[in-house]
Amino acid sequence: MADDTTMGAGGGPAGEDLEAPAALTRLIALADVRFNGERPWDIRVKHPSTFDRVLRYGSLGFGEAYMDGAWESERLDETFYRLLSADLERHLTRVARIQFLGLFLKSVLLNRQSRARAFQVGEHHYDIGNDVYTAMLDPTMSYSCAYWKDAETLEQAQLAKLRLTCDKLQLRAGEKLLDIGCGWGGLARFAAENYGVEVTGITVSKEQQKLARERCAGLPVTIELMDYRDIQGRFDKVVSVGMFEHVGPKNYPAYFAAVDRVMAPDGLFLLHTIGNYDTTHTTDAWIDRYIFPNGKAPSARQIASSVEPEFIIEDWHNFGQDYDRTLMAWWRNLDAAWPELADKYGERFYRMFKYYLNSCAGYFRSRQGQLWQLVLSKRSRREIYRSLR
C-alpha cells in the first residue's frame, strides 16, 4: 500500500485539505453517500488524490485510489449498492465521458474476445494462484453464483446449484456431457459421481486444468485446455456455467453455433450467466483492467436475439439476488484466510479483491446485475421439456 506521503495521481501529502470538490459531493449525495461522513457506507477520504483521480479517470481512478489506500469505507458493499442504485453514470464528468467513449469504441470496433485473446483472462485472473481460490471458495470449488433457496451455508448453496443444474439438464447415466468453462472441475466431478455421465470439460486456465484433473482423477472426466471455438465431437448435453461473460457480443453467433454443432439433435444446453439489467456496450473500466479483461455481461435482449438461429428457449430462471450473498460469503472466506496468504500476495492485492468482491455484491444488490440459467434445445427435439420450477 502506498503511504500517506507518496500517493500519486495529482494528490498532495497527508494533512492537505481533504474537502471534496462540490461537483463530487453533489454527485454522491444523489446516492445518499457522503465524503467523510460517519455512516458505515460513507467514503472516508485519507488522501486528497482521491478526488483528482475520480474526476480524471472515473471508476478506474476510484478503484485504483482504493487499492492504494487513499479512501476507506466501513461497508464497501453498501457504498456500492447505493452508488449503483442511483445510476450515477448519467451524471458523469466530461472527462469520464471521454473515457467511457474510448471503451465504447474499443468494444464496437474491436473484437476484444477474439481467438487470439481467448486465454488472456485465464492468465490474468484464473491463474493467479489456486491457493487464493481454495481459500475463498467452498469445497466444490464453484466460482459462480450459488443457489440459496433452502441453504444455510455456502457449500450447501453451491451443492444445491450443482444439483439444480444437473436436474435441469435431465442427465441420465451413460450420457456425454460437455462443460464449457469447467473451472476447477466442480460440476464435472459432481455430475460424474452423482449422475453417471461421462464429462469433457474445457478451460482457458492452465491452473484450473491442473487442479481439475487432480480433483477428477479416477472418474470418467477429461479436462482440456481449449477455446470453445475448437470443440469437436458429439454430446448429449452441454453446460456452461460462468463462462459466457467472457465470450463478447461479437462472438455470440460463433459461440451458439459451436454448441449447435456438437450437441445431439434431442439434447439440452444449460447456459448459466451473469446478465446486465440493460443493454450496454462497455464494461466497468476497473473490472476490465484488474479482474476480467475483455469481459462483458450480456443483456436479456442480446441473449434472446443470439439464440434464435439455433435454439428454442425452454426455461429462463433468474436468481440474481443470490449472487450478493455468494459474493459476501467469498469475501468472508478470503478475509479469514488472509493471514496465511498475506506474505505471498501483499496488501494491494488484498484491497483489490476486497474492492472486487464487495463492489460486485453491490452490483447485484442494486439489481443492475442478474444471474440467469437458460435451458435451450434444438428445434429437432421432440421430448417435451418440463421445468423444475
mmCIF file of C-alpha atoms in Angstrom:
data_model
loop_
_atom_site.group_PDB
_atom_site.id
_atom_site.type_symbol
_atom_site.label_atom_id
_atom_site.label_comp_id
_atom_site.label_asym_id
_atom_site.label_seq_id
_atom_site.Cartn_x
_atom_site.Cartn_y
_atom_site.Cartn_z
ATOM 1 C CA MET A 1 0.000 0.000 0.000
ATOM 2 C CA ALA A 2 1.285 3.490 -0.798
ATOM 3 C CA ASP A 3 1.962 5.562 2.290
ATOM 4 C CA ASP A 4 0.436 8.945 3.054
ATOM 5 C CA THR A 5 3.344 10.904 1.618
ATOM 6 C CA THR A 6 3.779 9.087 -1.708
ATOM 7 C CA MET A 7 0.228 8.807 -3.014
ATOM 8 C CA GLY A 8 0.269 9.732 -6.697
ATOM 9 C CA ALA A 9 -2.106 10.886 -9.401
ATOM 10 C CA GLY A 10 -2.015 14.554 -8.562
ATOM 11 C CA GLY A 11 -2.607 14.466 -4.814
ATOM 12 C CA GLY A 12 -0.580 16.317 -2.232
ATOM 13 C CA PRO A 13 0.823 14.981 1.039
ATOM 14 C CA ALA A 14 -1.236 13.885 4.003
ATOM 15 C CA GLY A 15 -2.583 16.799 6.018
ATOM 16 C CA GLU A 16 -3.577 18.754 2.892
ATOM 17 C CA ASP A 17 -7.205 19.903 2.762
ATOM 18 C CA LEU A 18 -9.466 16.884 2.222
ATOM 19 C CA GLU A 19 -12.548 18.890 1.323
ATOM 20 C CA ALA A 20 -14.230 17.325 -1.706
ATOM 21 C CA PRO A 21 -14.978 19.279 -4.879
ATOM 22 C CA ALA A 22 -18.556 20.468 -4.855
ATOM 23 C CA ALA A 23 -19.407 18.541 -8.022
ATOM 24 C CA LEU A 24 -18.389 15.207 -6.496
ATOM 25 C CA THR A 25 -20.146 15.995 -3.227
ATOM 26 C CA ARG A 26 -23.386 16.719 -5.096
ATOM 27 C CA LEU A 27 -22.957 13.609 -7.235
ATOM 28 C CA ILE A 28 -22.616 11.079 -4.437
ATOM 29 C CA ALA A 29 -25.304 12.858 -2.412
ATOM 30 C CA LEU A 30 -27.742 11.575 -5.044
ATOM 31 C CA ALA A 31 -26.919 8.105 -3.689
ATOM 32 C CA ASP A 32 -27.142 9.175 -0.027
ATOM 33 C CA VAL A 33 -23.370 8.825 0.363
ATOM 34 C CA ARG A 34 -21.115 11.463 1.896
ATOM 35 C CA PHE A 35 -17.406 12.164 1.938
ATOM 36 C CA ASN A 36 -16.028 11.819 5.454
ATOM 37 C CA GLY A 37 -19.434 11.100 6.933
ATOM 38 C CA GLU A 38 -19.972 8.869 9.945
ATOM 39 C CA ARG A 39 -22.322 6.260 8.482
ATOM 40 C CA PRO A 40 -20.865 2.834 7.614
ATOM 41 C CA TRP A 41 -21.285 3.360 3.865
ATOM 42 C CA ASP A 42 -19.810 6.864 3.731
ATOM 43 C CA ILE A 43 -16.471 7.392 1.948
ATOM 44 C CA ARG A 44 -13.706 8.356 4.345
ATOM 45 C CA VAL A 45 -11.020 10.117 2.339
ATOM 46 C CA LYS A 46 -7.472 9.564 3.591
ATOM 47 C CA HIS A 47 -5.647 11.379 0.802
ATOM 48 C CA PRO A 48 -6.681 14.307 -1.444
ATOM 49 C CA SER A 49 -5.501 12.472 -4.573
ATOM 50 C CA THR A 50 -8.823 10.590 -4.406
ATOM 51 C CA PHE A 51 -10.821 13.480 -5.814
ATOM 52 C CA ASP A 52 -8.493 14.204 -8.718
ATOM 53 C CA ARG A 53 -8.304 10.519 -9.654
ATOM 54 C CA VAL A 54 -12.092 10.187 -9.736
ATOM 55 C CA LEU A 55 -12.527 13.393 -11.751
ATOM 56 C CA ARG A 56 -9.815 12.386 -14.233
ATOM 57 C CA TYR A 57 -10.420 8.658 -14.574
ATOM 58 C CA GLY A 58 -13.926 7.889 -13.316
ATOM 59 C CA SER A 59 -14.480 4.363 -11.981
ATOM 60 C CA LEU A 60 -10.915 3.339 -12.844
ATOM 61 C CA GLY A 61 -9.465 6.139 -10.719
ATOM 62 C CA PHE A 62 -11.938 5.423 -7.925
ATOM 63 C CA GLY A 63 -10.890 1.776 -7.768
ATOM 64 C CA GLU A 64 -7.173 2.442 -8.057
ATOM 65 C CA ALA A 65 -7.382 5.035 -5.289
ATOM 66 C CA TYR A 66 -8.970 2.416 -3.038
ATOM 67 C CA MET A 67 -6.265 -0.117 -3.890
ATOM 68 C CA ASP A 68 -3.666 2.480 -2.881
ATOM 69 C CA GLY A 69 -5.370 3.178 0.457
ATOM 70 C CA ALA A 70 -6.487 6.692 -0.474
ATOM 71 C CA TRP A 71 -10.026 6.140 0.821
ATOM 72 C CA GLU A 72 -11.948 3.714 3.008
ATOM 73 C CA SER A 73 -15.482 2.577 3.676
ATOM 74 C CA GLU A 74 -16.592 0.552 6.663
ATOM 75 C CA ARG A 75 -19.213 -1.171 4.468
ATOM 76 C CA LEU A 76 -17.863 -1.169 0.939
ATOM 77 C CA ASP A 77 -20.709 -3.375 -0.282
ATOM 78 C CA GLU A 78 -23.277 -0.862 0.953
ATOM 79 C CA THR A 79 -21.362 2.040 -0.577
ATOM 80 C CA PHE A 80 -21.582 0.409 -3.979
ATOM 81 C CA TYR A 81 -25.189 -0.646 -3.509
ATOM 82 C CA ARG A 82 -26.126 2.994 -3.038
ATOM 83 C CA LEU A 83 -23.882 4.374 -5.787
ATOM 84 C CA LEU A 84 -25.123 1.833 -8.342
ATOM 85 C CA SER A 85 -28.777 2.135 -7.333
ATOM 86 C CA ALA A 86 -28.569 5.871 -8.038
ATOM 87 C CA ASP A 87 -27.330 5.224 -11.617
ATOM 88 C CA LEU A 88 -24.660 7.913 -11.348
ATOM 89 C CA GLU A 89 -23.312 7.239 -14.847
ATOM 90 C CA ARG A 90 -25.958 9.679 -16.074
ATOM 91 C CA HIS A 91 -24.062 12.416 -14.232
ATOM 92 C CA LEU A 92 -20.508 11.621 -15.362
ATOM 93 C CA THR A 93 -17.985 14.400 -15.778
ATOM 94 C CA ARG A 94 -16.880 15.336 -19.282
ATOM 95 C CA VAL A 95 -13.501 13.605 -18.801
ATOM 96 C CA ALA A 96 -15.162 10.417 -17.561
ATOM 97 C CA ARG A 97 -17.487 10.521 -20.567
ATOM 98 C CA ILE A 98 -14.469 10.686 -22.870
ATOM 99 C CA GLN A 99 -13.045 7.629 -21.108
ATOM 100 C CA PHE A 100 -16.399 5.896 -21.487
ATOM 101 C CA LEU A 101 -16.414 6.784 -25.194
ATOM 102 C CA GLY A 102 -12.987 5.203 -25.575
ATOM 103 C CA LEU A 103 -14.210 1.952 -24.036
ATOM 104 C CA PHE A 104 -17.304 2.085 -26.219
ATOM 105 C CA LEU A 105 -15.275 2.473 -29.404
ATOM 106 C CA LYS A 106 -12.985 -0.389 -28.387
ATOM 107 C CA SER A 107 -15.995 -2.618 -27.806
ATOM 108 C CA VAL A 108 -17.688 -1.665 -31.067
ATOM 109 C CA LEU A 109 -14.685 -1.551 -33.389
ATOM 110 C CA LEU A 110 -12.558 -4.350 -31.937
ATOM 111 C CA ASN A 111 -13.256 -7.992 -31.172
ATOM 112 C CA ARG A 112 -11.858 -7.956 -27.641
ATOM 113 C CA GLN A 113 -12.739 -11.635 -27.154
ATOM 114 C CA SER A 114 -11.164 -12.960 -30.357
ATOM 115 C CA ARG A 115 -9.456 -16.336 -30.588
ATOM 116 C CA ALA A 116 -6.080 -14.599 -30.154
ATOM 117 C CA ARG A 117 -7.262 -13.081 -26.857
ATOM 118 C CA ALA A 118 -9.131 -16.144 -25.592
ATOM 119 C CA PHE A 119 -6.548 -17.168 -22.992
ATOM 120 C CA GLN A 120 -5.848 -13.687 -21.587
ATOM 121 C CA VAL A 121 -8.467 -13.871 -18.845
ATOM 122 C CA GLY A 122 -7.150 -17.247 -17.753
ATOM 123 C CA GLU A 123 -3.612 -15.935 -17.454
ATOM 124 C CA HIS A 124 -4.658 -12.668 -15.787
ATOM 125 C CA HIS A 125 -7.310 -13.854 -13.327
ATOM 126 C CA TYR A 126 -7.756 -17.608 -13.025
ATOM 127 C CA ASP A 127 -4.045 -18.443 -12.959
ATOM 128 C CA ILE A 128 -3.126 -16.079 -10.112
ATOM 129 C CA GLY A 129 -2.912 -18.944 -7.624
ATOM 130 C CA ASN A 130 -5.086 -21.897 -6.716
ATOM 131 C CA ASP A 131 -4.398 -21.199 -3.043
ATOM 132 C CA VAL A 132 -6.406 -17.953 -3.285
ATOM 133 C CA TYR A 133 -9.424 -19.693 -4.775
ATOM 134 C CA THR A 134 -9.179 -22.695 -2.465
ATOM 135 C CA ALA A 135 -9.334 -20.280 0.477
ATOM 136 C CA MET A 136 -12.153 -18.182 -0.976
ATOM 137 C CA LEU A 137 -14.490 -20.803 -2.430
ATOM 138 C CA ASP A 138 -16.381 -23.730 -0.929
ATOM 139 C CA PRO A 139 -15.097 -27.333 -1.118
ATOM 140 C CA THR A 140 -16.742 -27.854 -4.549
ATOM 141 C CA MET A 141 -14.538 -25.014 -5.885
ATOM 142 C CA SER A 142 -17.562 -23.400 -7.534
ATOM 143 C CA TYR A 143 -16.710 -19.886 -8.753
ATOM 144 C CA SER A 144 -20.225 -18.903 -9.786
ATOM 145 C CA CYS A 145 -23.489 -17.893 -8.150
ATOM 146 C CA ALA A 146 -24.789 -20.311 -5.505
ATOM 147 C CA TYR A 147 -28.463 -21.226 -5.092
ATOM 148 C CA TRP A 148 -29.553 -20.213 -1.603
ATOM 149 C CA LYS A 149 -33.247 -21.136 -1.684
ATOM 150 C CA ASP A 150 -33.023 -23.844 1.014
ATOM 151 C CA ALA A 151 -29.374 -23.454 2.040
ATOM 152 C CA GLU A 152 -27.720 -22.033 5.130
ATOM 153 C CA THR A 153 -24.037 -22.367 4.209
ATOM 154 C CA LEU A 154 -22.064 -21.594 1.073
ATOM 155 C CA GLU A 155 -21.265 -25.252 0.480
ATOM 156 C CA GLN A 156 -24.922 -26.226 0.807
ATOM 157 C CA ALA A 157 -25.896 -23.467 -1.627
ATOM 158 C CA GLN A 158 -23.256 -24.495 -4.178
ATOM 159 C CA LEU A 159 -24.238 -28.158 -3.967
ATOM 160 C CA ALA A 160 -27.857 -27.076 -4.485
ATOM 161 C CA LYS A 161 -26.782 -25.118 -7.580
ATOM 162 C CA LEU A 162 -24.908 -28.114 -8.979
ATOM 163 C CA ARG A 163 -27.882 -30.390 -8.350
ATOM 164 C CA LEU A 164 -30.314 -27.875 -9.853
ATOM 165 C CA THR A 165 -28.111 -27.570 -12.943
ATOM 166 C CA CYS A 166 -27.818 -31.316 -13.476
ATOM 167 C CA ASP A 167 -31.536 -31.885 -12.890
ATOM 168 C CA LYS A 168 -32.465 -29.155 -15.363
ATOM 169 C CA LEU A 169 -30.266 -30.918 -17.919
ATOM 170 C CA GLN A 170 -32.107 -34.185 -17.211
ATOM 171 C CA LEU A 171 -28.798 -36.038 -17.069
ATOM 172 C CA ARG A 172 -29.010 -39.791 -17.484
ATOM 173 C CA ALA A 173 -26.371 -42.432 -16.791
ATOM 174 C CA GLY A 174 -24.162 -43.104 -19.789
ATOM 175 C CA GLU A 175 -24.687 -39.727 -21.441
ATOM 176 C CA LYS A 176 -21.849 -37.493 -22.581
ATOM 177 C CA LEU A 177 -21.756 -34.009 -21.083
ATOM 178 C CA LEU A 178 -19.704 -31.094 -22.391
ATOM 179 C CA ASP A 179 -18.787 -28.492 -19.753
ATOM 180 C CA ILE A 180 -17.685 -25.241 -21.431
ATOM 181 C CA GLY A 181 -15.641 -23.255 -18.927
ATOM 182 C CA CYS A 182 -15.297 -26.086 -16.417
ATOM 183 C CA GLY A 183 -13.261 -24.136 -13.849
ATOM 184 C CA TRP A 184 -11.677 -26.374 -11.220
ATOM 185 C CA GLY A 185 -13.909 -29.306 -12.169
ATOM 186 C CA GLY A 186 -16.614 -28.943 -9.536
ATOM 187 C CA LEU A 187 -19.577 -29.535 -11.830
ATOM 188 C CA ALA A 188 -17.763 -32.222 -13.861
ATOM 189 C CA ARG A 189 -16.922 -34.152 -10.719
ATOM 190 C CA PHE A 190 -20.421 -33.760 -9.264
ATOM 191 C CA ALA A 191 -22.134 -34.888 -12.475
ATOM 192 C CA ALA A 192 -19.857 -37.895 -12.951
ATOM 193 C CA GLU A 193 -20.208 -39.048 -9.347
ATOM 194 C CA ASN A 194 -23.936 -38.479 -8.927
ATOM 195 C CA TYR A 195 -25.424 -38.928 -12.418
ATOM 196 C CA GLY A 196 -23.120 -41.477 -14.039
ATOM 197 C CA VAL A 197 -22.250 -39.316 -17.044
ATOM 198 C CA GLU A 198 -19.005 -39.005 -18.974
ATOM 199 C CA VAL A 199 -17.759 -35.408 -18.895
ATOM 200 C CA THR A 200 -15.458 -33.403 -21.129
ATOM 201 C CA GLY A 201 -14.556 -30.063 -19.578
ATOM 202 C CA ILE A 202 -12.705 -27.231 -21.285
ATOM 203 C CA THR A 203 -10.992 -24.194 -19.751
ATOM 204 C CA VAL A 204 -8.605 -21.422 -20.808
ATOM 205 C CA SER A 205 -6.740 -21.568 -17.488
ATOM 206 C CA LYS A 206 -3.686 -23.790 -17.031
ATOM 207 C CA GLU A 207 -4.033 -23.686 -13.254
ATOM 208 C CA GLN A 208 -7.690 -24.666 -13.430
ATOM 209 C CA GLN A 209 -6.884 -27.541 -15.746
ATOM 210 C CA LYS A 210 -4.155 -28.796 -13.435
ATOM 211 C CA LEU A 211 -6.294 -28.792 -10.288
ATOM 212 C CA ALA A 212 -9.444 -30.017 -12.071
ATOM 213 C CA ARG A 213 -7.572 -33.060 -13.344
ATOM 214 C CA GLU A 214 -6.378 -33.823 -9.829
ATOM 215 C CA ARG A 215 -9.873 -33.407 -8.369
ATOM 216 C CA CYS A 216 -11.491 -35.597 -11.029
ATOM 217 C CA ALA A 217 -8.879 -38.368 -11.049
ATOM 218 C CA GLY A 218 -10.432 -41.824 -11.346
ATOM 219 C CA LEU A 219 -13.690 -40.508 -12.792
ATOM 220 C CA PRO A 220 -14.836 -40.538 -16.446
ATOM 221 C CA VAL A 221 -13.814 -36.883 -16.767
ATOM 222 C CA THR A 222 -11.468 -35.281 -19.292
ATOM 223 C CA ILE A 223 -10.253 -31.700 -18.784
ATOM 224 C CA GLU A 224 -8.803 -29.910 -21.818
ATOM 225 C CA LEU A 225 -7.111 -26.536 -22.258
ATOM 226 C CA MET A 226 -9.164 -25.267 -25.170
ATOM 227 C CA ASP A 227 -11.076 -22.356 -26.675
ATOM 228 C CA TYR A 228 -14.766 -23.076 -27.236
ATOM 229 C CA ARG A 229 -14.361 -22.455 -30.970
ATOM 230 C CA ASP A 230 -12.207 -25.593 -31.217
ATOM 231 C CA ILE A 231 -14.685 -28.047 -29.689
ATOM 232 C CA GLN A 232 -15.178 -31.284 -31.627
ATOM 233 C CA GLY A 233 -17.274 -34.414 -31.059
ATOM 234 C CA ARG A 234 -20.888 -35.132 -30.168
ATOM 235 C CA PHE A 235 -22.508 -34.643 -26.752
ATOM 236 C CA ASP A 236 -25.921 -35.481 -25.354
ATOM 237 C CA LYS A 237 -25.950 -32.448 -23.080
ATOM 238 C CA VAL A 238 -23.968 -29.204 -22.884
ATOM 239 C CA VAL A 239 -23.499 -26.888 -19.914
ATOM 240 C CA SER A 240 -21.686 -23.584 -19.474
ATOM 241 C CA VAL A 241 -21.519 -22.016 -16.013
ATOM 242 C CA GLY A 242 -19.991 -18.568 -15.556
ATOM 243 C CA MET A 243 -18.091 -18.576 -18.845
ATOM 244 C CA PHE A 244 -20.417 -16.749 -21.250
ATOM 245 C CA GLU A 245 -19.372 -13.426 -19.693
ATOM 246 C CA HIS A 246 -16.011 -13.884 -21.465
ATOM 247 C CA VAL A 247 -17.455 -14.523 -24.938
ATOM 248 C CA GLY A 248 -18.388 -10.972 -26.008
ATOM 249 C CA PRO A 249 -21.298 -9.855 -28.224
ATOM 250 C CA LYS A 250 -19.292 -10.067 -31.440
ATOM 251 C CA ASN A 251 -18.771 -13.769 -30.785
ATOM 252 C CA TYR A 252 -22.240 -14.813 -29.628
ATOM 253 C CA PRO A 253 -23.152 -16.249 -33.067
ATOM 254 C CA ALA A 254 -19.939 -18.309 -33.145
ATOM 255 C CA TYR A 255 -20.491 -19.499 -29.580
ATOM 256 C CA PHE A 256 -24.020 -20.754 -30.117
ATOM 257 C CA ALA A 257 -23.069 -22.213 -33.487
ATOM 258 C CA ALA A 258 -20.292 -24.202 -31.762
ATOM 259 C CA VAL A 259 -22.764 -25.622 -29.247
ATOM 260 C CA ASP A 260 -25.228 -26.430 -32.021
ATOM 261 C CA ARG A 261 -22.504 -28.222 -33.981
ATOM 262 C CA VAL A 262 -21.584 -30.645 -31.182
ATOM 263 C CA MET A 263 -24.925 -31.181 -29.393
ATOM 264 C CA ALA A 264 -27.191 -34.115 -30.241
ATOM 265 C CA PRO A 265 -30.483 -33.264 -32.008
ATOM 266 C CA ASP A 266 -32.540 -34.111 -28.911
ATOM 267 C CA GLY A 267 -30.031 -32.697 -26.428
ATOM 268 C CA LEU A 268 -30.272 -29.874 -23.916
ATOM 269 C CA PHE A 269 -27.974 -26.916 -23.280
ATOM 270 C CA LEU A 270 -27.922 -25.068 -19.950
ATOM 271 C CA LEU A 271 -26.417 -21.589 -20.027
ATOM 272 C CA HIS A 272 -25.632 -20.065 -16.612
ATOM 273 C CA THR A 273 -24.511 -16.459 -16.933
ATOM 274 C CA ILE A 274 -24.386 -13.087 -15.253
ATOM 275 C CA GLY A 275 -26.675 -10.659 -17.038
ATOM 276 C CA ASN A 276 -26.909 -6.890 -17.083
ATOM 277 C CA TYR A 277 -30.266 -5.198 -16.494
ATOM 278 C CA ASP A 278 -29.995 -3.271 -19.749
ATOM 279 C CA THR A 279 -28.040 -3.412 -22.982
ATOM 280 C CA THR A 280 -24.666 -1.700 -22.816
ATOM 281 C CA HIS A 281 -21.518 -1.820 -24.916
ATOM 282 C CA THR A 282 -18.851 -1.382 -22.241
ATOM 283 C CA THR A 283 -17.607 -2.980 -19.043
ATOM 284 C CA ASP A 284 -16.578 -1.098 -15.921
ATOM 285 C CA ALA A 285 -13.054 0.152 -16.590
ATOM 286 C CA TRP A 286 -11.639 -1.011 -13.252
ATOM 287 C CA ILE A 287 -13.099 -4.523 -13.577
ATOM 288 C CA ASP A 288 -11.784 -4.710 -17.142
ATOM 289 C CA ARG A 289 -8.232 -3.769 -16.139
ATOM 290 C CA TYR A 290 -7.801 -5.604 -12.852
ATOM 291 C CA ILE A 291 -10.222 -8.550 -12.745
ATOM 292 C CA PHE A 292 -11.766 -9.760 -16.016
ATOM 293 C CA PRO A 293 -10.005 -8.345 -19.083
ATOM 294 C CA ASN A 294 -12.206 -8.375 -22.188
ATOM 295 C CA GLY A 295 -15.278 -9.446 -20.215
ATOM 296 C CA LYS A 296 -18.837 -8.325 -20.948
ATOM 297 C CA ALA A 297 -22.081 -9.281 -19.207
ATOM 298 C CA PRO A 298 -24.880 -9.766 -21.751
ATOM 299 C CA SER A 299 -28.365 -8.317 -21.593
ATOM 300 C CA ALA A 300 -31.544 -10.360 -21.990
ATOM 301 C CA ARG A 301 -32.077 -8.794 -25.413
ATOM 302 C CA GLN A 302 -28.606 -9.793 -26.591
ATOM 303 C CA ILE A 303 -29.040 -13.395 -25.475
ATOM 304 C CA ALA A 304 -32.543 -13.778 -26.892
ATOM 305 C CA SER A 305 -31.584 -12.459 -30.315
ATOM 306 C CA SER A 306 -28.409 -14.562 -30.423
ATOM 307 C CA VAL A 307 -30.015 -17.920 -29.663
ATOM 308 C CA GLU A 308 -32.758 -17.590 -32.290
ATOM 309 C CA PRO A 309 -30.864 -19.127 -35.226
ATOM 310 C CA GLU A 310 -30.096 -22.393 -33.430
ATOM 311 C CA PHE A 311 -32.147 -22.819 -30.271
ATOM 312 C CA ILE A 312 -35.516 -22.629 -28.554
ATOM 313 C CA ILE A 313 -35.642 -21.246 -25.016
ATOM 314 C CA GLU A 314 -37.250 -23.918 -22.831
ATOM 315 C CA ASP A 315 -36.704 -22.185 -19.497
ATOM 316 C CA TRP A 316 -35.295 -18.878 -18.196
ATOM 317 C CA HIS A 317 -34.622 -18.706 -14.453
ATOM 318 C CA ASN A 318 -33.378 -15.597 -12.640
ATOM 319 C CA PHE A 319 -31.829 -15.874 -9.184
ATOM 320 C CA GLY A 320 -29.516 -12.871 -9.400
ATOM 321 C CA GLN A 321 -30.082 -11.699 -5.832
ATOM 322 C CA ASP A 322 -28.414 -14.923 -4.661
ATOM 323 C CA TYR A 323 -25.143 -13.599 -6.090
ATOM 324 C CA ASP A 324 -24.998 -10.845 -3.473
ATOM 325 C CA ARG A 325 -24.982 -13.436 -0.699
ATOM 326 C CA THR A 326 -22.496 -15.622 -2.586
ATOM 327 C CA LEU A 327 -20.005 -12.803 -3.067
ATOM 328 C CA MET A 328 -20.171 -11.761 0.570
ATOM 329 C CA ALA A 329 -19.546 -15.369 1.626
ATOM 330 C CA TRP A 330 -16.485 -15.461 -0.645
ATOM 331 C CA TRP A 331 -15.221 -12.220 0.873
ATOM 332 C CA ARG A 332 -15.595 -13.523 4.440
ATOM 333 C CA ASN A 333 -13.712 -16.691 3.492
ATOM 334 C CA LEU A 334 -10.863 -14.788 1.862
ATOM 335 C CA ASP A 335 -10.644 -12.263 4.675
ATOM 336 C CA ALA A 336 -10.456 -15.030 7.274
ATOM 337 C CA ALA A 337 -7.716 -16.843 5.336
ATOM 338 C CA TRP A 338 -5.698 -13.730 4.544
ATOM 339 C CA PRO A 339 -3.092 -14.107 7.334
ATOM 340 C CA GLU A 340 -1.831 -17.250 5.560
ATOM 341 C CA LEU A 341 -1.787 -15.540 2.143
ATOM 342 C CA ALA A 342 -0.594 -12.041 3.023
ATOM 343 C CA ASP A 343 3.148 -12.535 2.650
ATOM 344 C CA LYS A 344 2.757 -14.041 -0.819
ATOM 345 C CA TYR A 345 0.237 -11.602 -2.302
ATOM 346 C CA GLY A 346 0.602 -8.309 -0.456
ATOM 347 C CA GLU A 347 -1.697 -5.565 0.771
ATOM 348 C CA ARG A 348 -2.584 -4.099 -2.640
ATOM 349 C CA PHE A 349 -3.822 -7.499 -3.856
ATOM 350 C CA TYR A 350 -5.932 -7.815 -0.686
ATOM 351 C CA ARG A 351 -7.526 -4.426 -1.283
ATOM 352 C CA MET A 352 -8.062 -5.268 -4.960
ATOM 353 C CA PHE A 353 -10.001 -8.425 -4.107
ATOM 354 C CA LYS A 354 -11.909 -6.688 -1.323
ATOM 355 C CA TYR A 355 -12.948 -3.981 -3.762
ATOM 356 C CA TYR A 356 -13.827 -6.555 -6.438
ATOM 357 C CA LEU A 357 -15.994 -8.815 -4.271
ATOM 358 C CA ASN A 358 -17.759 -6.051 -2.355
ATOM 359 C CA SER A 359 -18.407 -3.849 -5.393
ATOM 360 C CA CYS A 360 -19.853 -6.828 -7.251
ATOM 361 C CA ALA A 361 -22.084 -7.604 -4.254
ATOM 362 C CA GLY A 362 -23.381 -4.040 -4.514
ATOM 363 C CA TYR A 363 -23.922 -4.523 -8.255
ATOM 364 C CA PHE A 364 -26.253 -7.462 -7.670
ATOM 365 C CA ARG A 365 -27.899 -5.901 -4.628
ATOM 366 C CA SER A 366 -28.799 -2.867 -6.745
ATOM 367 C CA ARG A 367 -30.448 -5.221 -9.289
ATOM 368 C CA GLN A 368 -28.246 -3.952 -12.116
ATOM 369 C CA GLY A 369 -26.714 -7.430 -12.039
ATOM 370 C CA GLN A 370 -28.791 -10.516 -12.751
ATOM 371 C CA LEU A 371 -27.992 -14.235 -12.790
ATOM 372 C CA TRP A 372 -29.753 -16.298 -15.419
ATOM 373 C CA GLN A 373 -29.974 -20.004 -16.104
ATOM 374 C CA LEU A 374 -31.406 -20.750 -19.536
ATOM 375 C CA VAL A 375 -32.285 -24.204 -20.788
ATOM 376 C CA LEU A 376 -32.077 -24.351 -24.577
ATOM 377 C CA SER A 377 -32.969 -27.060 -27.065
ATOM 378 C CA LYS A 378 -32.804 -27.538 -30.813
ATOM 379 C CA ARG A 379 -35.948 -27.416 -32.907
ATOM 380 C CA SER A 380 -35.393 -31.090 -33.655
ATOM 381 C CA ARG A 381 -36.084 -32.080 -30.029
ATOM 382 C CA ARG A 382 -39.419 -33.863 -29.710
ATOM 383 C CA GLU A 383 -39.486 -34.641 -25.995
ATOM 384 C CA ILE A 384 -41.452 -32.045 -24.024
ATOM 385 C CA TYR A 385 -39.340 -30.141 -21.523
ATOM 386 C CA ARG A 386 -40.910 -29.791 -18.084
ATOM 387 C CA SER A 387 -39.437 -27.026 -15.966
ATOM 388 C CA LEU A 388 -38.381 -27.974 -12.452
ATOM 389 C CA ARG A 389 -39.992 -24.768 -11.200
#
